[in-house]
Amino acid sequence: MAEKKKKSAATSSSGASDSLLNMVWFGAVAYALFLFLVNAYVIRLQAIEEYGPVIHEFDPYFNWRATQYLYENGYKKFFTWFDHKVWYPLGRPVGTTIYPGMQFTAVFLKNYVFGESMTLNDICCYIPAWFGVLATILVGCIAYETSLSVNSGGTLIGVAVDALKGQYTKSEDMTAKSVTRRLFGYESPAVECAIFAMGFMGIVPAHLMRSVGGGYDNESVAVTAMTLTFYLWLRSLRNGEKYNYLLGILAGVAYFYMAAAWGGYIFVLNMVGAHAAFLVLMGRFTSSVYLSYTLFYAVGTLLAIQIPVVGWSPLKSLEQLPACAVFVGYQLLHYCEVMKKKNKWGRKEAWKFRIRVFGIAAVLGTMFILAVTPKGYFGPISSRVRGLFVPHTKTGNPLVDSVAEHQAASQQAYWQYLHMLCFMAPIGFFMVLFRFGDSSCFLFVYATAAYFFSHKMVRLILLAAPISSCLGGIAVGRIVSWSTSVLLGEGDEPLETKDTNDAKPKQEGKKKKKSSSSSNESMAGFKAISNGFSEASNSYEGKIVKSIAAVVMCASLYMQATTFSTYCWRISASLSNPSIILKGRTHDGNIIKVDDYREAYWWLRDNTPDDARIMAWWDYGYQITGISNRTTIADGNTWNHEHIALLGKALTGSVEEGYQIARHLADYVLIWGGGGGDDLAKSPHLARIANSVYRDHCPGDVTCRAFGFVDRQGTPSPMMERSFLYNLHSHKLKPGVEADPTKFKEVYRTKYGKVRIFKLLGVSSKSKAWVEENRECDAGGWFCPGKYPPGLKEILDKKKDFAQLEDFNRGTKDDEYQKEYFENLNNPELAKQRARMNEKREEETQKPKKTLSDEEKIEIYSTWEDTADTTLMWQIVTTNAIDDLKRWLDQDPGAAWLRSADGRGPMWWAFESKNQDIVSILMTAGVPHTDKDKNGLSPVDLLKE
């Protein structure tokens, strides 16, 4: 009786101790949650605190203007809004070409939450911070869901082996056995994983770069929508719950919001589809999984096609059809499973039936594809998406390739935006492989895809932020949870356990021996090692070792976390610069704010007519319309490649050519100057884009290497020096450069010279009136695109519509252009030499054709040396650049007689390359083919080799 009382007292004491421990644990979790979320919010407000509620960058100004229009005019007019202030003279149907989710969110908050207490501009500036915090919470929810015991009890290898055997791993076998339940039913270490995932996501620069205050861009809302979709999808897969698949409906609704907010919804759709397909490969296809994905896809697609800019693309676009294929596959698999249960088939019969069903489906699918493809049913893969799958880092589209954030990510970029997550996320990834389940395997799929795509395009490191934070949180959460349990003595097995187990009756041991399977016997060695390790770790010495390891790991993590936090706050300060306002330092050391750009836009707003048209490079179009409310030629939407090429031709063509284009399209020209990333620095891209449509812009020079700087001192090439842009940019700033006073008048220059505005003289009022009078509206009366004025016909007749590599519906190709484009990008030095050669040829066109005397030929032929010319000749011959060779020989016949230090020349290289065409050209020029090189070999001898 006394012994029972002692046990009861011990149990009561242990229960009280556990309750106290759980309360302390809950308090620590609550404090960490509060701290991380406050940090996530405050770190995003640095820009607003320093500069006020100012919209940042370029695209956010379009979003702001669209939000303002929606707020003032309502959703009906918004969706029938054809904006004639942009893309002059064509215009743009904004309501049907925009992802309006963010705009509707801002207007909803204004109308139903804040009312008059907060202006619409302020709401737009704060939305990135608000949604950044929401995304932080949702990443924590994903980490929690994927770390629950019911979702992380298997291993990748175990599940894969079971799938190969045709065995289905039961839900109870996918539940982790070692788990500690705390207050309110929350599990440890799942809670720790969630908290630390929030800590990472709240301040990681990869997320900050699109969620700082003022950065009113689609991604600031879309990341939240993406993580919400992923969480609800994973929540619908939780084991052991009967009706959790109904959450698939909510996941579909969240996907609809994602589709309304950002074009990256395609990634979200394909991620869920890829995960659903992966579950099938892992033998995890169940009725619950089937219902979850079916409801998600059906509801999400039904809602998404209601968005005008999305339309029927989920069922037509090649980028979105993989998810549709998974949906169809799920229906077929479900049908096969129903028939299997109904007929009580074994594995062999079931597989035969599946092969039959999928074979018939494949035949029908192939017939459908063959029938609809010629009719242009399938939409092409966009240049940006195509660039993610090609082996090089360029897309073949100079407009897309000109954008810095479309370039491949470097190791430095990963460290810059992810910092310590670069090594913590892989640790978490490794842990997930050994804590595998229906939900947790999503992290495996997501991490693989996010790394692949972000490596191809630096902008997509944004997509890696949630998964890196989640995996990093799982790594740190499990380490901290284990360390805490070790230091508190939780989970230690009493040493008496061994004696108790060893004292079991022999009869029971015999029963176990009889019932043991062959697989258990084969694993006996591993079990013995495991038991030995467990026994050693629970010994007195083992506990000391574990305690030391726990302290060391926690101390190391604390130091790393401190460094990470400091780094993120420092990076956040640089990411919070609004770019439209700059910081500068005067000669006496004072820091000043340079507000030149807004001052220029305000000047346009206050000093030009309402119908004034502003010519500027497309980067600034959004800001000009958003702040100045003036008509622009192009903006960042970049929907019309040919129109941007026309703008590029005007700016990088000669003064006369550019003026003749500008006078029909604009009243003023706005130029960014002042060095750095100004218009002159960007201009080589402008010339390249112009040449992709107007092939006479840089004849024989696909990448326009003739346009640019010839040295690091900023000396312009002859083509750049003659250009419309250079003459306005350097007007009265460089010796001898002055804009033609009969064509241009400088009307405004900002305080620090960052922006200059010129008024065009001699503007064609006839063309301006013609554009206004010749817009053609459709039957609905709102879709009224404009047309180019007749004054541009002569120039427009020279254009060749740019053929996208991926646009197979057009039936047009431009293989020669694309081939030379990639050759020049891969060998820029050769492209520059070609460009210089073309420049020389143009200069020589007016001179009489040069001829060589026999003495000159002998002198050149007898000179054996390695020069830039011999290197260029070798490259031209070995790459079969016949046109380049002909142009060179027309300009300089002596080039055919060049010889390098080894005594070889173009004839040797032509024979060595077995290039009969070049051999014929050289023979026509009189070059012999029987002379010997340094080693006594003639060109013919090389052919014999």
CSV table of N, CA, C and O in Angstrom, one decimal, residues 86-175:
chain,number,residue,atom,x,y,z
A,86,VAL,N,-1.2,54.9,-73.4
A,86,VAL,CA,0.0,54.0,-73.5
A,86,VAL,C,0.1,53.4,-74.8
A,86,VAL,O,-0.9,53.3,-75.6
A,87,TRP,N,1.3,53.0,-75.2
A,87,TRP,CA,1.6,52.3,-76.4
A,87,TRP,C,1.0,53.1,-77.6
A,87,TRP,O,0.4,52.5,-78.5
A,88,TYR,N,1.2,54.4,-77.6
A,88,TYR,CA,0.8,55.3,-78.7
A,88,TYR,C,1.4,54.9,-80.0
A,88,TYR,O,2.6,54.6,-80.0
A,89,PRO,N,0.7,54.8,-81.1
A,89,PRO,CA,-0.7,55.1,-81.2
A,89,PRO,C,-1.7,53.9,-81.1
A,89,PRO,O,-2.9,54.1,-81.3
A,90,LEU,N,-1.1,52.8,-80.7
A,90,LEU,CA,-1.9,51.5,-80.7
A,90,LEU,C,-2.9,51.5,-79.5
A,90,LEU,O,-4.0,51.1,-79.6
A,91,GLY,N,-2.4,51.9,-78.3
A,91,GLY,CA,-3.2,51.7,-77.1
A,91,GLY,C,-3.1,50.3,-76.5
A,91,GLY,O,-2.5,49.4,-77.1
A,92,ARG,N,-3.8,50.1,-75.4
A,92,ARG,CA,-3.7,48.8,-74.7
A,92,ARG,C,-5.0,48.5,-74.0
A,92,ARG,O,-5.5,49.4,-73.2
A,93,PRO,N,-5.6,47.3,-74.2
A,93,PRO,CA,-6.8,47.0,-73.4
A,93,PRO,C,-6.4,46.5,-72.1
A,93,PRO,O,-6.2,45.3,-71.8
A,94,VAL,N,-6.3,47.4,-71.1
A,94,VAL,CA,-5.7,47.1,-69.8
A,94,VAL,C,-6.5,46.0,-69.1
A,94,VAL,O,-6.0,45.1,-68.5
A,95,GLY,N,-7.8,46.2,-69.0
A,95,GLY,CA,-8.7,45.3,-68.2
A,95,GLY,C,-8.6,43.9,-68.6
A,95,GLY,O,-8.8,43.0,-67.7
A,96,THR,N,-8.3,43.6,-69.8
A,96,THR,CA,-8.2,42.1,-70.2
A,96,THR,C,-6.8,41.6,-70.4
A,96,THR,O,-6.6,40.5,-70.8
A,97,THR,N,-5.8,42.5,-70.0
A,97,THR,CA,-4.4,42.0,-70.2
A,97,THR,C,-3.6,42.2,-68.8
A,97,THR,O,-2.4,42.2,-68.8
A,98,ILE,N,-4.4,42.4,-67.8
A,98,ILE,CA,-3.7,42.6,-66.5
A,98,ILE,C,-4.2,41.5,-65.5
A,98,ILE,O,-5.3,40.9,-65.6
A,99,TYR,N,-3.3,41.1,-64.6
A,99,TYR,CA,-3.6,40.2,-63.5
A,99,TYR,C,-4.1,41.1,-62.3
A,99,TYR,O,-3.3,41.8,-61.7
A,100,PRO,N,-5.5,41.2,-62.1
A,100,PRO,CA,-6.0,42.2,-61.3
A,100,PRO,C,-6.2,41.9,-59.8
A,100,PRO,O,-6.8,42.7,-59.1
A,101,GLY,N,-5.6,40.8,-59.4
A,101,GLY,CA,-5.9,40.4,-58.0
A,101,GLY,C,-5.4,41.4,-57.0
A,101,GLY,O,-6.1,41.7,-56.0
A,102,MET,N,-4.2,42.0,-57.2
A,102,MET,CA,-3.7,43.0,-56.2
A,102,MET,C,-4.5,44.2,-56.2
A,102,MET,O,-4.8,44.8,-55.2
A,103,GLN,N,-4.9,44.7,-57.4
A,103,GLN,CA,-5.7,45.9,-57.5
A,103,GLN,C,-7.1,45.7,-56.8
A,103,GLN,O,-7.5,46.6,-56.0
A,104,PHE,N,-7.7,44.6,-57.0
A,104,PHE,CA,-9.0,44.3,-56.3
A,104,PHE,C,-8.8,44.2,-54.8
A,104,PHE,O,-9.6,44.6,-54.0
A,105,THR,N,-7.6,43.7,-54.4
A,105,THR,CA,-7.3,43.6,-52.9
A,105,THR,C,-7.2,45.0,-52.3
A,105,THR,O,-7.8,45.2,-51.3
A,106,ALA,N,-6.5,45.8,-53.0
A,106,ALA,CA,-6.3,47.2,-52.5
A,106,ALA,C,-7.6,48.0,-52.4
A,106,ALA,O,-7.9,48.6,-51.4
A,107,VAL,N,-8.4,47.8,-53.4
A,107,VAL,CA,-9.7,48.6,-53.4
A,107,VAL,C,-10.6,48.0,-52.4
A,107,VAL,O,-11.4,48.7,-51.7
A,108,PHE,N,-10.6,46.7,-52.2
A,108,PHE,CA,-11.4,46.0,-51.1
A,108,PHE,C,-11.0,46.6,-49.8
A,108,PHE,O,-11.9,46.9,-48.9
A,109,LEU,N,-9.7,46.6,-49.5
A,109,LEU,CA,-9.2,47.2,-48.2
A,109,LEU,C,-9.6,48.6,-48.0
A,109,LEU,O,-10.0,49.0,-46.9
A,110,LYS,N,-9.6,49.4,-49.1
A,110,LYS,CA,-9.9,50.8,-49.0
A,110,LYS,C,-11.4,51.0,-48.7
A,110,LYS,O,-11.8,51.7,-47.9
A,111,ASN,N,-12.3,50.2,-49.4
A,111,ASN,CA,-13.7,50.3,-49.3
A,111,ASN,C,-14.3,49.7,-48.0
A,111,ASN,O,-15.2,50.3,-47.4
A,112,TYR,N,-13.8,48.6,-47.6
A,112,TYR,CA,-14.4,47.8,-46.6
A,112,TYR,C,-13.6,47.7,-45.3
A,112,TYR,O,-14.1,47.2,-44.3
A,113,VAL,N,-12.4,48.1,-45.3
A,113,VAL,CA,-11.6,48.0,-44.0
A,113,VAL,C,-11.1,49.3,-43.5
A,113,VAL,O,-11.4,49.7,-42.4
A,114,PHE,N,-10.5,50.1,-44.4
A,114,PHE,CA,-9.9,51.4,-43.9
A,114,PHE,C,-10.7,52.6,-44.1
A,114,PHE,O,-10.7,53.6,-43.4
A,115,GLY,N,-11.5,52.6,-45.2
A,115,GLY,CA,-12.3,53.7,-45.5
A,115,GLY,C,-11.5,55.0,-45.7
A,115,GLY,O,-10.5,55.1,-46.3
A,116,GLU,N,-12.0,56.1,-45.0
A,116,GLU,CA,-11.3,57.4,-45.1
A,116,GLU,C,-10.1,57.5,-44.2
A,116,GLU,O,-9.4,58.5,-44.2
A,117,SER,N,-9.9,56.5,-43.4
A,117,SER,CA,-8.8,56.6,-42.4
A,117,SER,C,-7.4,56.4,-43.1
A,117,SER,O,-6.4,56.7,-42.5
A,118,MET,N,-7.4,55.9,-44.3
A,118,MET,CA,-6.1,55.7,-45.0
A,118,MET,C,-6.3,55.9,-46.5
A,118,MET,O,-7.3,55.5,-47.1
A,119,THR,N,-5.4,56.6,-47.1
A,119,THR,CA,-5.5,56.9,-48.5
A,119,THR,C,-5.2,55.7,-49.3
A,119,THR,O,-4.5,54.7,-48.9
A,120,LEU,N,-5.7,55.7,-50.6
A,120,LEU,CA,-5.4,54.5,-51.4
A,120,LEU,C,-3.9,54.4,-51.7
A,120,LEU,O,-3.4,53.2,-51.8
A,121,ASN,N,-3.2,55.5,-51.9
A,121,ASN,CA,-1.8,55.4,-52.1
A,121,ASN,C,-1.1,54.8,-50.9
A,121,ASN,O,-0.2,53.9,-51.1
A,122,ASP,N,-1.5,55.1,-49.7
A,122,ASP,CA,-0.8,54.5,-48.5
A,122,ASP,C,-1.1,53.0,-48.4
A,122,ASP,O,-0.3,52.2,-48.0
A,123,ILE,N,-2.4,52.6,-48.7
A,123,ILE,CA,-2.7,51.2,-48.7
A,123,ILE,C,-1.8,50.4,-49.7
A,123,ILE,O,-1.3,49.4,-49.3
A,124,CYS,N,-1.6,51.0,-50.8
A,124,CYS,CA,-0.8,50.3,-51.8
A,124,CYS,C,0.7,50.2,-51.4
A,124,CYS,O,1.3,49.2,-51.7
A,125,CYS,N,1.1,51.2,-50.7
A,125,CYS,CA,2.5,51.2,-50.1
A,125,CYS,C,2.7,50.2,-49.0
A,125,CYS,O,3.7,49.5,-48.9
A,126,TYR,N,1.6,50.0,-48.2
A,126,TYR,CA,1.7,49.1,-47.1
A,126,TYR,C,1.4,47.6,-47.4
A,126,TYR,O,1.8,46.7,-46.7
A,127,ILE,N,0.7,47.4,-48.5
A,127,ILE,CA,0.3,46.0,-48.9
A,127,ILE,C,1.5,45.0,-48.9
A,127,ILE,O,1.4,43.9,-48.4
A,128,PRO,N,2.6,45.4,-49.5
A,128,PRO,CA,3.7,44.4,-49.5
A,128,PRO,C,4.1,44.0,-48.1
A,128,PRO,O,4.5,42.8,-47.9
A,129,ALA,N,4.1,44.9,-47.2
A,129,ALA,CA,4.5,44.6,-45.8
A,129,ALA,C,3.5,43.7,-45.2
A,129,ALA,O,3.8,42.7,-44.5
A,130,TRP,N,2.2,44.0,-45.3
A,130,TRP,CA,1.2,43.2,-44.7
A,130,TRP,C,1.2,41.8,-45.3
A,130,TRP,O,1.1,40.8,-44.5
A,131,PHE,N,1.3,41.7,-46.6
A,131,PHE,CA,1.2,40.4,-47.2
A,131,PHE,C,2.6,39.6,-47.0
A,131,PHE,O,2.6,38.4,-47.0
A,132,GLY,N,3.6,40.4,-46.8
A,132,GLY,CA,4.9,39.7,-46.4
A,132,GLY,C,4.8,39.0,-45.1
A,132,GLY,O,5.3,37.9,-44.9
A,133,VAL,N,4.1,39.6,-44.1
A,133,VAL,CA,3.9,38.9,-42.8
A,133,VAL,C,3.0,37.7,-43.0
A,133,VAL,O,3.2,36.7,-42.4
A,134,LEU,N,1.9,37.8,-43.8
A,134,LEU,CA,1.0,36.7,-44.0
A,134,LEU,C,1.7,35.5,-44.7
A,134,LEU,O,1.5,34.4,-44.3
A,135,ALA,N,2.6,35.8,-45.6
A,135,ALA,CA,3.4,34.8,-46.3
A,135,ALA,C,4.3,34.1,-45.3
A,135,ALA,O,4.5,32.9,-45.3
A,136,THR,N,4.8,34.9,-44.4
A,136,THR,CA,5.7,34.3,-43.3
A,136,THR,C,4.9,33.3,-42.4
A,136,THR,O,5.4,32.2,-42.1
A,137,ILE,N,3.7,33.7,-42.1
A,137,ILE,CA,2.9,32.8,-41.3
A,137,ILE,C,2.6,31.5,-42.0
A,137,ILE,O,2.6,30.4,-41.5
A,138,LEU,N,2.2,31.7,-43.3
A,138,LEU,CA,1.9,30.5,-44.1
A,138,LEU,C,3.0,29.5,-44.3
A,138,LEU,O,2.8,28.3,-44.4
A,139,VAL,N,4.2,30.1,-44.5
A,139,VAL,CA,5.4,29.2,-44.6
A,139,VAL,C,5.6,28.4,-43.3
A,139,VAL,O,5.9,27.2,-43.4
A,140,GLY,N,5.3,29.0,-42.2
A,140,GLY,CA,5.4,28.3,-40.9
A,140,GLY,C,4.3,27.2,-40.9
A,140,GLY,O,4.6,26.1,-40.4
A,141,CYS,N,3.1,27.5,-41.4
A,141,CYS,CA,2.1,26.5,-41.5
A,141,CYS,C,2.5,25.3,-42.3
A,141,CYS,O,2.2,24.1,-42.0
A,142,ILE,N,3.2,25.6,-43.5
A,142,ILE,CA,3.6,24.5,-44.3
A,142,ILE,C,4.7,23.6,-43.6
A,142,ILE,O,4.6,22.4,-43.7
A,143,ALA,N,5.6,24.3,-42.9
A,143,ALA,CA,6.6,23.6,-42.2
A,143,ALA,C,6.0,22.7,-41.1
A,143,ALA,O,6.4,21.6,-40.8
A,144,TYR,N,5.0,23.2,-40.4
A,144,TYR,CA,4.3,22.5,-39.4
A,144,TYR,C,3.6,21.3,-39.9
A,144,TYR,O,3.7,20.1,-39.4
A,145,GLU,N,2.9,21.5,-41.0
A,145,GLU,CA,2.1,20.4,-41.6
A,145,GLU,C,3.0,19.3,-42.1
A,145,GLU,O,2.7,18.1,-42.0
A,146,THR,N,4.1,19.6,-42.7
A,146,THR,CA,5.0,18.6,-43.3
A,146,THR,C,5.9,18.0,-42.2
A,146,THR,O,6.6,17.0,-42.5
A,147,SER,N,5.9,18.5,-41.0
A,147,SER,CA,6.7,17.9,-39.9
A,147,SER,C,5.9,17.1,-38.9
A,147,SER,O,6.4,16.6,-38.0
A,148,LEU,N,4.5,17.1,-39.1
A,148,LEU,CA,3.7,16.4,-38.2
A,148,LEU,C,4.0,14.9,-38.3
A,148,LEU,O,4.4,14.4,-39.3
A,149,SER,N,3.8,14.2,-37.2
A,149,SER,CA,4.1,12.8,-37.1
A,149,SER,C,3.3,12.0,-38.1
A,149,SER,O,3.8,11.0,-38.7
A,150,VAL,N,2.1,12.4,-38.4
A,150,VAL,CA,1.2,11.6,-39.3
A,150,VAL,C,1.7,11.8,-40.8
A,150,VAL,O,1.2,11.1,-41.7
A,151,ASN,N,2.5,12.8,-41.0
A,151,ASN,CA,2.9,13.1,-42.4
A,151,ASN,C,4.4,12.9,-42.6
A,151,ASN,O,4.9,13.2,-43.7
A,152,SER,N,5.1,12.3,-41.6
A,152,SER,CA,6.6,12.2,-41.8
A,152,SER,C,7.1,11.0,-41.1
A,152,SER,O,8.2,11.0,-40.5
A,153,GLY,N,6.4,9.9,-41.3
A,153,GLY,CA,6.9,8.7,-40.6
A,153,GLY,C,7.7,7.7,-41.5
A,153,GLY,O,8.2,6.7,-41.0
A,154,GLY,N,7.7,7.9,-42.8
A,154,GLY,CA,8.4,7.0,-43.7
A,154,GLY,C,9.7,7.6,-44.1
A,154,GLY,O,10.2,8.6,-43.6
A,155,THR,N,10.4,6.9,-45.0
A,155,THR,CA,11.6,7.4,-45.7
A,155,THR,C,11.4,7.3,-47.2
A,155,THR,O,10.6,6.5,-47.7
A,156,LEU,N,12.2,8.1,-47.9
A,156,LEU,CA,12.1,8.0,-49.4
A,156,LEU,C,12.4,6.6,-49.9
A,156,LEU,O,11.7,6.1,-50.8
A,157,ILE,N,13.5,6.1,-49.4
A,157,ILE,CA,13.9,4.7,-49.9
A,157,ILE,C,12.8,3.7,-49.5
A,157,ILE,O,12.5,2.9,-50.4
A,158,GLY,N,12.3,3.7,-48.3
A,158,GLY,CA,11.3,2.7,-47.9
A,158,GLY,C,10.0,2.8,-48.8
A,158,GLY,O,9.5,1.8,-49.2
A,159,VAL,N,9.6,4.1,-49.0
A,159,VAL,CA,8.4,4.2,-49.8
A,159,VAL,C,8.6,3.8,-51.2
A,159,VAL,O,7.7,3.2,-51.8
A,160,ALA,N,9.8,4.1,-51.7
A,160,ALA,CA,10.1,3.8,-53.1
A,160,ALA,C,10.2,2.3,-53.3
A,160,ALA,O,9.7,1.7,-54.3
A,161,VAL,N,10.8,1.6,-52.3
A,161,VAL,CA,10.9,0.1,-52.4
A,161,VAL,C,9.5,-0.5,-52.3
A,161,VAL,O,9.2,-1.4,-53.1
A,162,ASP,N,8.7,0.0,-51.5
A,162,ASP,CA,7.3,-0.5,-51.4
A,162,ASP,C,6.5,-0.3,-52.7
A,162,ASP,O,5.8,-1.2,-53.1
A,163,ALA,N,6.8,0.9,-53.3
A,163,ALA,CA,6.1,1.1,-54.6
A,163,ALA,C,6.6,0.2,-55.7
A,163,ALA,O,5.8,-0.3,-56.5
A,164,LEU,N,7.9,-0.1,-55.7
A,164,LEU,CA,8.4,-1.1,-56.7
A,164,LEU,C,7.9,-2.5,-56.5
A,164,LEU,O,7.7,-3.3,-57.4
A,165,LYS,N,7.6,-2.8,-55.2
A,165,LYS,CA,7.0,-4.1,-54.9
A,165,LYS,C,5.5,-4.2,-55.1
A,165,LYS,O,4.9,-5.3,-55.0
A,166,GLY,N,4.9,-3.0,-55.4
A,166,GLY,CA,3.5,-3.0,-55.6
A,166,GLY,C,2.7,-3.0,-54.3
A,166,GLY,O,1.5,-3.3,-54.3
A,167,GLN,N,3.4,-2.6,-53.2
A,167,GLN,CA,2.8,-2.6,-51.9
A,167,GLN,C,2.4,-1.2,-51.5
A,167,GLN,O,3.2,-0.3,-51.8
A,168,TYR,N,1.3,-1.0,-50.9
A,168,TYR,CA,0.9,0.3,-50.5
A,168,TYR,C,1.2,0.5,-49.0
A,168,TYR,O,0.9,-0.4,-48.2
A,169,THR,N,2.0,1.5,-48.7
A,169,THR,CA,2.4,1.8,-47.3
A,169,THR,C,1.2,2.3,-46.5
A,169,THR,O,0.6,3.3,-46.9
A,170,LYS,N,0.8,1.6,-45.5
A,170,LYS,CA,-0.3,2.0,-44.7
A,170,LYS,C,-0.1,3.3,-44.0
A,170,LYS,O,1.0,3.7,-43.7
A,171,SER,N,-1.2,4.0,-43.7
A,171,SER,CA,-1.1,5.3,-43.1
A,171,SER,C,-0.4,5.2,-41.7
A,171,SER,O,0.4,6.1,-41.3
A,172,GLU,N,-0.7,4.1,-41.0
A,172,GLU,CA,-0.1,4.0,-39.6
A,172,GLU,C,1.4,3.8,-39.7
A,172,GLU,O,2.1,4.1,-38.8
A,173,ASP,N,1.8,3.2,-40.8
A,173,ASP,CA,3.3,3.0,-41.0
A,173,ASP,C,4.0,4.3,-41.5
A,173,ASP,O,5.2,4.4,-41.4
A,174,MET,N,3.2,5.3,-41.9
A,174,MET,CA,3.7,6.6,-42.3
A,174,MET,C,3.7,7.6,-41.2
A,174,MET,O,3.9,8.7,-41.4
A,175,THR,N,3.4,7.1,-40.0
A,175,THR,CA,3.3,8.0,-38.8
A,175,THR,C,4.5,7.8,-37.9
A,175,THR,O,4.9,6.7,-37.6
